[in-house]
Amino acid sequence: MPEYKVVTSKIDPKDAVIVSAENNQHIVTQAKFALSFKGKEAKVGQVFKFKCLLEENQIGLTQVMMNKLGVTEGEMVTLQSVGRTISKSFSLIKQRITQPGKIFTKNEIDQIVSDITLDNMTPLEESVFLTSQMLQEWSIGEVECLTKARARSGETINWGETVIFDKHSLGGVPGNKVTLLVVPIIAAVGLTIPKTSSRAITSPSGTADTMEALGCDIEFTIDEMVDIAQNIGGLIAWTGGLNIVPADEKIIRDVQYPLGIDPEPMMMASVISKKIAMGVKFLVLDIPCGYGTKVANLDTGKRLAHRFSELGRLVGIRIESGITYGSSPVGNAIGPALEAREALTSLKNSLEAPHSLVGKSTSLAGILLEMAGKTIPGTGQEMAYEILNSGKAYKKFQQILEAQNADPDLKPADIEVGSATYEYLAPQSGYVVEIDNKVIVRAARAAGAPMDKRAGIYFHKKKDSVKRGEILFTLYSSNEKKLAAAEAELVKGDLPVTIEGMLLARE
Amino acid sequence: MPEYKVVTSKIDPKDAVIVSAENNQHIVTQAKFALSFKGKEAKVGQVFKFKCLLEENQIGLTQVMMNKLGVTEGEMVTLQSVGRTISKSFSLIKQRITQPGKIFTKNEIDQIVSDITLDNMTPLEESVFLTSQMLQEWSIGEVECLTKARARSGETINWGETVIFDKHSLGGVPGNKVTLLVVPIIAAVGLTIPKTSSRAITSPSGTADTMEALGCDIEFTIDEMVDIAQNIGGLIAWTGGLNIVPADEKIIRDVQYPLGIDPEPMMMASVISKKIAMGVKFLVLDIPCGYGTKVANLDTGKRLAHRFSELGRLVGIRIESGITYGSSPVGNAIGPALEAREALTSLKNSLEAPHSLVGKSTSLAGILLEMAGKTIPGTGQEMAYEILNSGKAYKKFQQILEAQNADPDLKPADIEVGSATYEYLAPQSGYVVEIDNKVIVRAARAAGAPMDKRAGIYFHKKKDSVKRGEILFTLYSSNEKKLAAAEAELVKGDLPVTIEGMLLARE
C-alpha cells in the first residue's frame, strides 16, 4: 500500500480549462459544457484550469477528444455552458416505462442504438434502459430490431460460399473449457467454425485466456481469421481484437460491468448481433442452468432456448440449444493454465478426461453435427465421441495451435502452474454433494486468475466419496500473498465444498 | 462563446497522484482506489499526477476529501487499488428486481437509506433503484419505512405544545403562487403554519424565489424559524437553508435531476419525511392533475391521495388532499416578480385577484380550516374567502413580510419587472381553449426566470374570447438576448396558446 504525504490540492475543479471527458472511471451525469469545432460538437462534464501548464487562452484536450472533434494543435475551439440535456433516446425509454402497452418501433430502437454507439447517452440513462429490461417483457420483434441495429454498428464478414458453424455458451460455470474440444471436433469433419471468445470478465478464465495459456496468439485481423478458418476449418480468437459490434463495448464498460447486470433483451441482442456480424448460419447454444448461473431452473432455460430459436429464425441463423447442468464446475480444473492442461490432456487421450467435460463437449458438438447433416438425428454425440476418441480432434487441434503460433507438440506438463499451493482437506468422511461455484470463483480470482495464468484450482474429488483428511482440491498461485488471500476466501462465508452428513450450522 | 487555442493535454489520466472524487459533475461508476487514514476510508475513482505541482511522494487532496478522512496537511495517507465494489444495498435492490414477490424489510430499507446518505452507493446504483420504483409497485409499509428512514437522516423540530399545520403541492403547474395566500389565511385564525418551500428546479419560479422577489429573507436557522412561527403563526422559508432530510440532496442532484425522474415511492417519502422532520400534524396536499403535471388523470390523482392519507396515518400526520386542475397556469402571472406582484395584489384586494388563484387558495385553506375544527365541514372555503376578503390575511402577510425583513407596506407596483418585453398577439379571433404549460415554462425560463427575478410571462387573456391582434400575453426579461431566445421558444414547436376554431395543421 503506497503511502503519500497530504498537501492541499492546488487544483480547484471550479476553475476552467483542461478538458477531460474520456476518463473511463468517471461518467458525466450532466454535461456542463459543449466544445465545438467546425460544426462538430462534444459534450464534456469536466473542465480544469492549470495555470502552471497552460496560458489564459489555451485549452488542453486529450487525444481522444481531439480526434472526436477533428481538431489539431493550434486551432481554435469554442467552449460553451449547456443546461441539462436529456437524449432523444431517453425520452423514448421513459415513454416505454410509463405508457402502458407501449413497445418500441424499429426506428426508435435504431435511434437508441445509434445514441449508445455515438456516445449521446449518459451511463445514467443507459442504466435506466437496462433496468427497465429487467422488469418489462420485450417482444421478440423488439429483440430482433435491437439485434439487427447492433449488428449494423460494426463490420460484417463475407464468407462467400462457406457455411459458418458456431458454438456459444451463456456462461456462469467455472472450468468451462468445452470450446477447446468442440471446435476441433467440428473442424475435423470439414465444417468451418471460426470461434471468437472473450477474456474473463468476472470468471477465473475466459476461453481466450485459456488459449493464451497454451501459448496461442489470439488477436487477429478479420482477414487473418478468415484465412485460418478457410484453411483448417477452425480457430479460437479473441472477440475484442476484431471490430465487430462496437455498440457493445461502451455500455458494458460503463454500466453492465460496474453494476453486474445483463438483462435478457440486451444479452440476446449482444450474443446474436455478434453471430450476424461473424456470418454464422448454424449455432449451438449452451445454456448452463442452476445455482450461480444466469438461468435458475429448467423452465427458464427452456423458455430462453425457445426465444433464441425464434430470434434466430428472424435473423437467418438456425439455433439449437443444449440446456446443461451448471451448478458444479465443468471438469476438475479452474484457471487458465490448469484448464489448458486439462483440455490438452482430454484431446490427447479422452480416457484421461473428466466425464463432465467429455460429456458436455460431445453433446454440444453432436447437436452441431446433426444440424449440419453429418449424421442422423440422435447419433451426433456418438459421432463426436468417436472423432475425439480416434485422435482426429487432437490432430485438428494441433493444426489450430500451429495456426495460432503455438507449439503443436506441446505436452500438458509443459504448461506451468503456480508454485505456491495450498491443499484443502476434507473436514470429514462422506460423499461430496455440492461445490459452491461462487466461493470457488472468488478463491481462484483472489489467487490471481485470470491475470496470473498459473493461478487456479484443481479438484481431486468432485462427485466422489472422500475420507476425512483427503485432499479435496489444490489452490495454485504465482504469489504467496495472493494464495493467502485465496485461502481467506475459503473460510469467510459459505463452504466451498459440502460433504453429505456434515452439520452445517448449530445455533 | 469563449474561444480557446488547442494544445495537447499534458495530463495523462493514467498517471497517478492528485485525487479528486468530489466533482459534482462526475460520478464514479467504479471506485478504482481506496484512500485510507487511521481506519477511515474513502473510495475514489480518479487519480491524476501533476509533476509540475507535486513531488513524487505527495498527494493533493481537496478540502472536502481531507475533511472526510479527518486528515490535515503533512500527514500520510495510503492509496490502494480496489476491485469492482457493489454496495450491500445494491444486492438488496437487485433481489427485489429479480425475485418474484420479494418486498423490502425495514432493515433493508434502513440499509439503503444509510448507504445513500453516507455516499456508499454510486449514482448508477441509485438510478437502478429509482427505475425499479417506476416499474414495481411498493407496499405502503415499504413507503412508510423509506419515509421514516429518511426522516431520521436529519434534524427533527420539537414544537412543544404547538400543533403544526402545513400545505404542500406536488407541483408541475406554472404560476402556482397559492402558498402566499394560504399561509396568511391560516395564520390569521391563530393556527401555526411554518411553511418551507423550494426554489425552482425546473419551473420558472419556486415559492422561495417569489418570496425573494418581495424582498424577503428566506434562509433561517431552525431556531429563527421556530421563533417567527411561534410569534406570528406563519412564515415562508427556503427548505434548503435548514438541515432537514439530507438523504434527499445527493440522490436528487446525482440522479433525479439529470434524468428528470421522480418515482412515486421516493416522491412520497421525500415529501412526508420533510413533514415529519418539521413536526407537521395536519397537512393539506395539493395534487395538480392534467397535462404536464405528475398526475395524468383524476383516477391516478385519487389513488395517490388515498396512498398519501394511508402513509400519513402510519406516520402520525393527518393528510387530506385537494386534486386540482393543473392543465393551465394558476392566475395570470409566471416568474418571480410577476407572481409576487399578483400575490400581493390579490391579498390587498381579492376583487382584483384572478379567479383561479383565489378559488384554489381558498379551497386548500378551507380544507385546513375544517381539519383544524375552526369551522364545520363544507364551510371551510367560505371561511377562507372571508378571511381573505376582510383584509385579515393581508394584515397577517404584512407581519410575515416584516418578520422576513421585507417592507410590510410594499406596493405591487414597487416590484420591478423586466424592461425588455414582447407582446404575443392572437393570430385569429375566437376563444382561448388551451394554454400549453410546457411551452410557457420553456419560454419563461429562456427569458431568464427564475435567476432573473424580473423575467416571466403575464397573461392578459386566459379562458376568454379574443379578437385577432389582441395581446394574449407579454414576455418580460432583463436581457434583450434572452428575450429573443424566449420568443424563439414560442415558435419552434407546439403552440403556446390554442384558440378555438384554429386550423392547427394542414398537410
PDB file of C-alpha atoms in Angstrom, chain A residues 36-38 57 59 71-78, chain B residues 2-6:
ATOM      1  CA  SER A  36     -17.313  22.855 -30.708  1.00  0.00           C
ATOM      2  CA  PHE A  37     -15.172  22.995 -33.804  1.00  0.00           C
ATOM      3  CA  LYS A  38     -16.406  23.463 -37.374  1.00  0.00           C
ATOM      4  CA  ASN A  57      -6.431  31.370 -23.879  1.00  0.00           C
ATOM      5  CA  ILE A  59      -7.291  24.612 -23.746  1.00  0.00           C
ATOM      6  CA  VAL A  71      -9.157  19.329 -34.430  1.00  0.00           C
ATOM      7  CA  THR A  72      -5.377  19.633 -34.326  1.00  0.00           C
ATOM      8  CA  GLU A  73      -3.000  21.517 -32.068  1.00  0.00           C
ATOM      9  CA  GLY A  74      -3.077  25.290 -32.517  1.00  0.00           C
ATOM     10  CA  GLU A  75      -6.628  25.503 -33.882  1.00  0.00           C
ATOM     11  CA  MET A  76      -9.356  27.398 -32.045  1.00  0.00           C
ATOM     12  CA  VAL A  77     -12.342  25.696 -30.422  1.00  0.00           C
ATOM     13  CA  THR A  78     -15.269  27.248 -28.579  1.00  0.00           C
TER      14      THR A  78
ATOM     15  CA  PRO B   2     -15.239  31.862 -25.407  1.00  0.00           C
ATOM     16  CA  GLU B   3     -12.656  30.568 -27.836  1.00  0.00           C
ATOM     17  CA  TYR B   4      -9.532  28.650 -26.864  1.00  0.00           C
ATOM     18  CA  LYS B   5      -6.424  27.538 -28.697  1.00  0.00           C
ATOM     19  CA  VAL B   6      -5.977  23.769 -28.605  1.00  0.00           C
TER      20      VAL B   6
END
